mmCIF file of C-alpha atoms in Angstrom:
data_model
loop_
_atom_site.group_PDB
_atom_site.id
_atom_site.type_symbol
_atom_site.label_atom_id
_atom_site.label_comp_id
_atom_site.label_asym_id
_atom_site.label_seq_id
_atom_site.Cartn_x
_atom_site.Cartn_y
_atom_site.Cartn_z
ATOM 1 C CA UNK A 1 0.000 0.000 0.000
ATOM 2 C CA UNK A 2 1.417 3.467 -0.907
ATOM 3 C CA UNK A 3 2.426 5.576 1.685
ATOM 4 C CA UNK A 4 0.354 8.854 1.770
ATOM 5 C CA UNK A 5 2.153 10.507 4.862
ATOM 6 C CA UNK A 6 3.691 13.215 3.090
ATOM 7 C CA UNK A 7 0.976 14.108 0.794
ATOM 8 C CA UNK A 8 -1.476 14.635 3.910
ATOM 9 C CA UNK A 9 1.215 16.731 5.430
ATOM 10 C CA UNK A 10 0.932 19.119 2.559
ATOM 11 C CA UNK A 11 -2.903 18.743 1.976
ATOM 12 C CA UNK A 12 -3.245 19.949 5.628
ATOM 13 C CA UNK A 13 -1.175 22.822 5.598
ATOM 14 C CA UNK A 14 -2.742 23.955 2.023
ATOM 15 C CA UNK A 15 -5.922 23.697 3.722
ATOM 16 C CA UNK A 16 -4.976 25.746 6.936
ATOM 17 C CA UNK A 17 -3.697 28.919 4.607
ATOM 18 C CA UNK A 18 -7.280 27.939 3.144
ATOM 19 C CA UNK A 19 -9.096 28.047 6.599
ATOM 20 C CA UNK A 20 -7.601 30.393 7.921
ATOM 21 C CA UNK A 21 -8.252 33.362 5.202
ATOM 22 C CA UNK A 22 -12.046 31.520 5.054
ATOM 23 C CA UNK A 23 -12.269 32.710 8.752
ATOM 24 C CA UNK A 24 -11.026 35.941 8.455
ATOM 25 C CA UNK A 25 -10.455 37.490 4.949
ATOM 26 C CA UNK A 26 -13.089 39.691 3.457
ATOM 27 C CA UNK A 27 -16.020 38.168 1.352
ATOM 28 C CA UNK A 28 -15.799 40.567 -1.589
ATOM 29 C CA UNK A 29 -18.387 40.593 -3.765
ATOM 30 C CA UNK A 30 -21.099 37.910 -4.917
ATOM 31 C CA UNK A 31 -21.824 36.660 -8.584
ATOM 32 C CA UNK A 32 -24.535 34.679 -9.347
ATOM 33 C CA UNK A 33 -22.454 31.793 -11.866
ATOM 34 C CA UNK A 34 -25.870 29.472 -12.771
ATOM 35 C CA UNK A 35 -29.392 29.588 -11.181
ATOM 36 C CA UNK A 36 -28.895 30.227 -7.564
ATOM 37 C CA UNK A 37 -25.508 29.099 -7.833
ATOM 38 C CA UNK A 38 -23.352 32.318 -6.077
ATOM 39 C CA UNK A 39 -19.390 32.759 -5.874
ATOM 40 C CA UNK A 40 -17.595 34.848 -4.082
ATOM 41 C CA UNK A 41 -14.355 36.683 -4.316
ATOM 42 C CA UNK A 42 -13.264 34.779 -1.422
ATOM 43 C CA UNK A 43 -14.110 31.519 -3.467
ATOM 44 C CA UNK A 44 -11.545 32.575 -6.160
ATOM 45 C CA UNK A 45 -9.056 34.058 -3.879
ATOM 46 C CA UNK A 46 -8.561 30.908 -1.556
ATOM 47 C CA UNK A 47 -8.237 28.579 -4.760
ATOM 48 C CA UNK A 48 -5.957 30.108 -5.927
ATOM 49 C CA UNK A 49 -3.777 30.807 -3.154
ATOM 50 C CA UNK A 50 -3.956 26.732 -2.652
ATOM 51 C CA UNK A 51 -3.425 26.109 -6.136
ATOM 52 C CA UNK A 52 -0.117 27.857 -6.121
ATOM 53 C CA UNK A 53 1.130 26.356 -2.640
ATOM 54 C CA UNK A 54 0.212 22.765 -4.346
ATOM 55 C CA UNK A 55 2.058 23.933 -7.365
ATOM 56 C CA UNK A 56 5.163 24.605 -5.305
ATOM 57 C CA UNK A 57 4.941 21.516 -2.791
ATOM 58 C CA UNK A 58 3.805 18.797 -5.352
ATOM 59 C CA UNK A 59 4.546 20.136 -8.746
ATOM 60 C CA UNK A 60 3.557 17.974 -11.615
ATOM 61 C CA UNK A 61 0.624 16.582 -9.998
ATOM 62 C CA UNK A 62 -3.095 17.643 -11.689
ATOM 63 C CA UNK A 63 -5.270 20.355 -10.153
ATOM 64 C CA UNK A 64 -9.101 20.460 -10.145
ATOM 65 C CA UNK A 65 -10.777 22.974 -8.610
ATOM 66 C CA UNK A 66 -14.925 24.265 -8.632
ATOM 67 C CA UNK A 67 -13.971 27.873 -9.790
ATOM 68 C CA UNK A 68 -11.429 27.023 -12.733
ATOM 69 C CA UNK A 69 -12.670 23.766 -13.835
ATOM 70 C CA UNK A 70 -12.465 24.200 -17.699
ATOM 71 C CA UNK A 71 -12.902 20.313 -18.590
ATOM 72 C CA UNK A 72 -9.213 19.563 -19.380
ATOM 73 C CA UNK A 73 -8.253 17.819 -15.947
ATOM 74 C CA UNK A 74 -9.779 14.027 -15.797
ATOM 75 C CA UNK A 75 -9.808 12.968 -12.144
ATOM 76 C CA UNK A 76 -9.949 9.633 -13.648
ATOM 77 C CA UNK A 77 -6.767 8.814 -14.617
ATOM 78 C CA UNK A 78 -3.285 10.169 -12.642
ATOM 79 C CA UNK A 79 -2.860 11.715 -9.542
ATOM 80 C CA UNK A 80 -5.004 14.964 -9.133
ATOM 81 C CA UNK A 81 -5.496 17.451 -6.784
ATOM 82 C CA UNK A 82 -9.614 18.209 -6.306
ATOM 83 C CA UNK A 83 -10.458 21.520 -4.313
ATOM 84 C CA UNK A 84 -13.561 22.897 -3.031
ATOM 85 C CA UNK A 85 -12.415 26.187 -1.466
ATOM 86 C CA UNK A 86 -15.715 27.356 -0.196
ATOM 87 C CA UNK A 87 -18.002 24.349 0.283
ATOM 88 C CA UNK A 88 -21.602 25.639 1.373
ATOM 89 C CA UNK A 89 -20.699 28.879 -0.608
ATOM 90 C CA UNK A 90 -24.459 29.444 -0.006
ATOM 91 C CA UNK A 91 -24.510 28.986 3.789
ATOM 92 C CA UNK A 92 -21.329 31.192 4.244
ATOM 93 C CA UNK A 93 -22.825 34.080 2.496
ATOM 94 C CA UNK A 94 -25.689 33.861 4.415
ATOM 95 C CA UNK A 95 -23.427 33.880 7.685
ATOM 96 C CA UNK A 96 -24.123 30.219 8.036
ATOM 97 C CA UNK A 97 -21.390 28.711 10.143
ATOM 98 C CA UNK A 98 -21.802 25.330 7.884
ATOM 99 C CA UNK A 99 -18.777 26.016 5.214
ATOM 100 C CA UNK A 100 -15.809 24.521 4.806
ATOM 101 C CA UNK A 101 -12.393 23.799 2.767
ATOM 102 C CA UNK A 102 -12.223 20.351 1.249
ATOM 103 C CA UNK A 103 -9.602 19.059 -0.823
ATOM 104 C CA UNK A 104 -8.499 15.762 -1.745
ATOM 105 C CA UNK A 105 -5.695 13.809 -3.789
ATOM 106 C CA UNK A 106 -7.251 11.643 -6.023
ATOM 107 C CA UNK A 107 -4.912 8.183 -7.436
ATOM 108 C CA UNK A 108 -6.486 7.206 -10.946
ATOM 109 C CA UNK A 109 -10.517 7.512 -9.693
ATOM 110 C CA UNK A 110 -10.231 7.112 -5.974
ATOM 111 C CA UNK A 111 -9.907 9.325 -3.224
ATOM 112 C CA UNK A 112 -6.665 8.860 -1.376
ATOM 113 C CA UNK A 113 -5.696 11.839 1.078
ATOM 114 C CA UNK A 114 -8.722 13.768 2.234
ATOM 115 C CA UNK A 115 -8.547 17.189 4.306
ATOM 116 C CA UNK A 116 -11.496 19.203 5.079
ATOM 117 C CA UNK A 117 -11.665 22.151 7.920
ATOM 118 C CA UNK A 118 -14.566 23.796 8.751
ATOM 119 C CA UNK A 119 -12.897 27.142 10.577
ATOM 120 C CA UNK A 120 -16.365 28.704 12.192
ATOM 121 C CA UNK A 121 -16.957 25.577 13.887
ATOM 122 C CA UNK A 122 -13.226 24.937 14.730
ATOM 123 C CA UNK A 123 -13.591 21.337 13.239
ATOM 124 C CA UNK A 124 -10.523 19.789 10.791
ATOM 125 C CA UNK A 125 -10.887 16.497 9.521
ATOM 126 C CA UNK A 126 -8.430 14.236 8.013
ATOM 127 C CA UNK A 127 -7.745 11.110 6.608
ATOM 128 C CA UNK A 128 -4.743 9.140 4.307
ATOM 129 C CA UNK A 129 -5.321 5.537 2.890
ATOM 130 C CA UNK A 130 -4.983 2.813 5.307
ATOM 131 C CA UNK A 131 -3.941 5.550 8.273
ATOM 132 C CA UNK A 132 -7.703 6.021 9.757
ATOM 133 C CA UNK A 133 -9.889 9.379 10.093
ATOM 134 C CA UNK A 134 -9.130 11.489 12.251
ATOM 135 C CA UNK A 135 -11.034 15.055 13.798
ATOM 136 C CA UNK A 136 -8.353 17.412 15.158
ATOM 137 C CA UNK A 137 -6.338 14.981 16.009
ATOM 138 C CA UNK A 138 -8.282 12.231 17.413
ATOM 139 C CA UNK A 139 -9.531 9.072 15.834
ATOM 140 C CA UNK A 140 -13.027 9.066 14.531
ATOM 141 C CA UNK A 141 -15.658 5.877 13.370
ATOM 142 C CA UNK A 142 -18.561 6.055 11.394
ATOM 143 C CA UNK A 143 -21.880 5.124 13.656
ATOM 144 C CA UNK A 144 -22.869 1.818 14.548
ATOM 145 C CA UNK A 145 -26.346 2.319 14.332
ATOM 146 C CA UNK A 146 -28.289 -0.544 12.945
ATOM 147 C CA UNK A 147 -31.729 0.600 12.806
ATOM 148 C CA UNK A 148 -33.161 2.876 10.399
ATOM 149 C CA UNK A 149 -36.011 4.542 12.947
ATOM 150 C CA UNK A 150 -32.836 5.238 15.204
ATOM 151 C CA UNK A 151 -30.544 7.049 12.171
ATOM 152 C CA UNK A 152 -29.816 10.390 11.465
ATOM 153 C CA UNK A 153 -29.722 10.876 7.530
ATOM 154 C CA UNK A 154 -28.648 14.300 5.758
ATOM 155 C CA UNK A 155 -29.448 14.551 1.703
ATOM 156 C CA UNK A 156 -27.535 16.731 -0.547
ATOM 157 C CA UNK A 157 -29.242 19.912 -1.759
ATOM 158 C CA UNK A 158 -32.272 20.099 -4.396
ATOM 159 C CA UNK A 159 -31.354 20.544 -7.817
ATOM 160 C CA UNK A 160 -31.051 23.997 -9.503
ATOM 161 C CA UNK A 161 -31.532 24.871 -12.858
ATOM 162 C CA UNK A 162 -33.518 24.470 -16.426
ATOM 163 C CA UNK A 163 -33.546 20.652 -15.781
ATOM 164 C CA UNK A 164 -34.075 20.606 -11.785
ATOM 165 C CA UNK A 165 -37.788 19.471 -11.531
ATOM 166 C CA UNK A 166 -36.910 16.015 -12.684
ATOM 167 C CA UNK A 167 -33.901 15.641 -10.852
ATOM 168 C CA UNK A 168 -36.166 16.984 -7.878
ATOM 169 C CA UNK A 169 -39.145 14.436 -8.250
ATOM 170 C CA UNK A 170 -36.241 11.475 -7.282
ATOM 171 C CA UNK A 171 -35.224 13.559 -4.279
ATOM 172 C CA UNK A 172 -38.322 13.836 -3.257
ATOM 173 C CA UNK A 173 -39.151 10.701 -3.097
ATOM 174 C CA UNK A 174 -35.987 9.695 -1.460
ATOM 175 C CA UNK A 175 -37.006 12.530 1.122
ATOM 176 C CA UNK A 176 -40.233 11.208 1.549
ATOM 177 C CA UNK A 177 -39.266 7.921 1.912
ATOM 178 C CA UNK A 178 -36.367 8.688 4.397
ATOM 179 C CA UNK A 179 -39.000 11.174 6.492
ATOM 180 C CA UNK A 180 -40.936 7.925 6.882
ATOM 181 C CA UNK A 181 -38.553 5.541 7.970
ATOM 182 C CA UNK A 182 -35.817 7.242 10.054
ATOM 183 C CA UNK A 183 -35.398 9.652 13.218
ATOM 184 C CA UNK A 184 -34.789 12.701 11.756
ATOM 185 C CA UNK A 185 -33.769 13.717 8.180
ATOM 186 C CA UNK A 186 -30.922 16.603 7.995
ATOM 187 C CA UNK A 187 -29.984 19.199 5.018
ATOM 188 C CA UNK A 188 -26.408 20.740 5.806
ATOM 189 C CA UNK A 189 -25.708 22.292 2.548
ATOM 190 C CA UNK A 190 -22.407 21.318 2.869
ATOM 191 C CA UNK A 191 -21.223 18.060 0.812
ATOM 192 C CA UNK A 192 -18.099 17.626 2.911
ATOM 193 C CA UNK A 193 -19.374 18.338 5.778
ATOM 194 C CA UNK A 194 -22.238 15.703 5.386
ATOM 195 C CA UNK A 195 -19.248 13.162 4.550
ATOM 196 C CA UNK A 196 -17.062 13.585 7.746
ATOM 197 C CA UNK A 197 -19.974 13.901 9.884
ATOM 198 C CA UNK A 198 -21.011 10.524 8.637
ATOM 199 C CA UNK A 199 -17.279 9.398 9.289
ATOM 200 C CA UNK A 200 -17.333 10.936 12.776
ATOM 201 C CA UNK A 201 -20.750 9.366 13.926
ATOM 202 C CA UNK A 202 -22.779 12.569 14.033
ATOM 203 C CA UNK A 203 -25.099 11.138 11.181
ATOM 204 C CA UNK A 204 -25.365 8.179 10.552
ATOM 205 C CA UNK A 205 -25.837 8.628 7.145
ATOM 206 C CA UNK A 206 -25.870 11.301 4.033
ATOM 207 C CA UNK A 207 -27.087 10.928 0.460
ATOM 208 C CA UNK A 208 -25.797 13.006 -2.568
ATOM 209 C CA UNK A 209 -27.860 12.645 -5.620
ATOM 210 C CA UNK A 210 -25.698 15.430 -7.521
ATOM 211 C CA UNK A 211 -21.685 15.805 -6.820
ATOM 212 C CA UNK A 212 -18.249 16.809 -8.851
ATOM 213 C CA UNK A 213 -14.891 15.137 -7.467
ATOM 214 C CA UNK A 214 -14.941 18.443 -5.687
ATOM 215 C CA UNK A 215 -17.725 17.931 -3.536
ATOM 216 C CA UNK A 216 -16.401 14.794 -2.576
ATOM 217 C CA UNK A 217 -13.423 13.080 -2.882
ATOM 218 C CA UNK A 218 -12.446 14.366 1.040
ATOM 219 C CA UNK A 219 -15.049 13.728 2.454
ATOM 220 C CA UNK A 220 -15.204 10.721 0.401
ATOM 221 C CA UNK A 221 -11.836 9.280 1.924
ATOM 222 C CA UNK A 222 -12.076 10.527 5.795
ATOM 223 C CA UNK A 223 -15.937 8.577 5.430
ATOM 224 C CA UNK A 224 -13.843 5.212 4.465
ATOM 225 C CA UNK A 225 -10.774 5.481 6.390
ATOM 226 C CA UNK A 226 -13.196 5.591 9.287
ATOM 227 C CA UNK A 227 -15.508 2.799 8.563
ATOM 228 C CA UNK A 228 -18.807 3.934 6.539
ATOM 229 C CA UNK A 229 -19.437 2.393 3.561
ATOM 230 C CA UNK A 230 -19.490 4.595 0.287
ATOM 231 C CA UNK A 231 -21.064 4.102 -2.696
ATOM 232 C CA UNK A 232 -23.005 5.508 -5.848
ATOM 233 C CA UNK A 233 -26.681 5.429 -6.074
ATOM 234 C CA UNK A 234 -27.758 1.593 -7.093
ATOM 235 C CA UNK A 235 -24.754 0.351 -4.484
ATOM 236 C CA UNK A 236 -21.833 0.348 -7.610
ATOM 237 C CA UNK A 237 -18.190 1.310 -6.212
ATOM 238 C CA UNK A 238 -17.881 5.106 -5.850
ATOM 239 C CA UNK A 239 -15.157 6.578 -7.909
ATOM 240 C CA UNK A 240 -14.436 10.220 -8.977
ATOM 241 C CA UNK A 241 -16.555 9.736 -11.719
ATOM 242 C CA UNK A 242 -19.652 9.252 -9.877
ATOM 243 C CA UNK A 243 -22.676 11.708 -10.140
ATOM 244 C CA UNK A 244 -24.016 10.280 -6.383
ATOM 245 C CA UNK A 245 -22.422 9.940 -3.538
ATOM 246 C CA UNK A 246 -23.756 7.638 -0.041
ATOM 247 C CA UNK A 247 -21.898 7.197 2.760
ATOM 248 C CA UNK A 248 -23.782 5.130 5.648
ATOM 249 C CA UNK A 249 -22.668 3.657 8.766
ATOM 250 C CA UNK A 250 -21.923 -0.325 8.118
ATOM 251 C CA UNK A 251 -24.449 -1.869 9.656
ATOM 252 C CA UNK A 252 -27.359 0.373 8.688
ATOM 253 C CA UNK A 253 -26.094 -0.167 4.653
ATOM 254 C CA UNK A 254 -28.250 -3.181 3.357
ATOM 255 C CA UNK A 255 -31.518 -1.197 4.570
ATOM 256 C CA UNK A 256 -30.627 2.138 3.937
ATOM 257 C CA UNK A 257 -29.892 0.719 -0.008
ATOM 258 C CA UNK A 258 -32.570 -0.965 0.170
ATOM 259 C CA UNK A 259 -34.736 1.379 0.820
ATOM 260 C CA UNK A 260 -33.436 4.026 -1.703
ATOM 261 C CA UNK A 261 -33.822 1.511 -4.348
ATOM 262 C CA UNK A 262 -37.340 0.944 -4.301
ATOM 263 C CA UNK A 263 -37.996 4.751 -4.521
ATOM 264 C CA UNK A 264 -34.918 6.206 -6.469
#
């Protein structure tokens, strides 16, 4: 197994330079870039004050990141960087405490090194292949909760767009079906943070019906390396490809799946 020590080092101090303007650098203003879809100057300012630390500390290695994705980076194949500098761009203009700085290092499709920090909450979690997750320094583990009335499930956000009522119709009847069947249901309008709270036991589930490598491949990581089971929509093997993303707790899987499939 390869030995992802020094990569995390960097991906955590990246990050930190990330958080830490997050927390305190002016917002600047706010463009609207699709159908309720906002960036902010801040968005564009922390990428690419990562982008050029990664540059520096791991030259050579691919870069993807939401504000200057142009298509020309597969996180498929190769080792690539994927950034998120403002995850919950939404929340955090809103003064929503629920933001947060993901980035991962993706190996040829999967996740390998995940770091996300969510500064207004004073929360940084991390996680290497085969090393464990980990939430400021201590070891975390997904939720052994094996009872759907007993679970805590967040869902992604609804669709936006021309082509959202469609996409909308499956998540509501994944809502609907969820609002049924567990405790509580949960929107965090945060993809990371839904991940690593699934890794850390806070929920004991989340469910992303739309997602870019991004969104995810963090989260996706610190959810693994800490026990939950992650997978695409219909149970296939998540990669960076995937358009869905859910992470669940092992021993709630087979009837949180099998519940989604009847209704997705």
């Amino acid at each position: 197994m390869t030995d992802y020590r020094d990569e995390l080092a960097i991906a955590r101090a990246a990050v930190a330079e990330g958080a830490e303007l997050l927390a305190s650098a002016e917002r600047g203003a706010v463009q609207l870039k699709g159908d309720r879809d906002f960036v902010t100057d801040l968005d564009r300012r922390i990428e690419e004050h990562i982008r050029g630390f990664l540059d520096r500390e791991t030259s050579g290695v691919g870069f993807l990141g939401e504000e200057s994705d142009d298509g020309s980076v597969d996180p498929g194949t190769g080792r690539v960087w994927a950034l998120d500098p403002i995850d919950g761009t939404s929340n955090y203009v809103h003064g929503l405490p629920l933001c947060a700085v993901s980035l991962g290092l993706i190996q040829d499709g999967v996740p390998t090194v995940g770091v996300v920090s969510a500064p207004f909450l004073g929360m940084e979690y991390f996680a290497a292949e085969g090393g464990g997750g980990f939430c400021n320094g201590r070891r975390i583990h997904a939720s052994d909760c094996g009872k759907l009335r007993d679970a805590i499930v967040s869902i992604g956000d609804y669709a936006t767009g021309a082509d959202a009522e469609p996409k909308n119709l499956r998540r509501l009847g994944i809502t609907t079906a969820l609002a049924a069947g567990v405790e509580r249901v949960r929107m965090f309008g945060s993809a990371a943070l839904d991940l690593v709270w699934v890794a850390e036991g806070r929920t004991d589930a989340c469910v992303s019906l739309s997602n870019k490598p991004w969104d995810t491949a963090a989260g996706v990581v610190i959810a693994r390396e800490s026990g939950a089971v992650v997978v695409e929509l219909g149970g296939g093997a998540h990669s960076s490809r995937s358009d869905s993303t859910i992470a669940v707790g092992r021993p709630l899987a087979a009837q949180l799946l099998g519940l989604i499939e009847r209704v997705a």
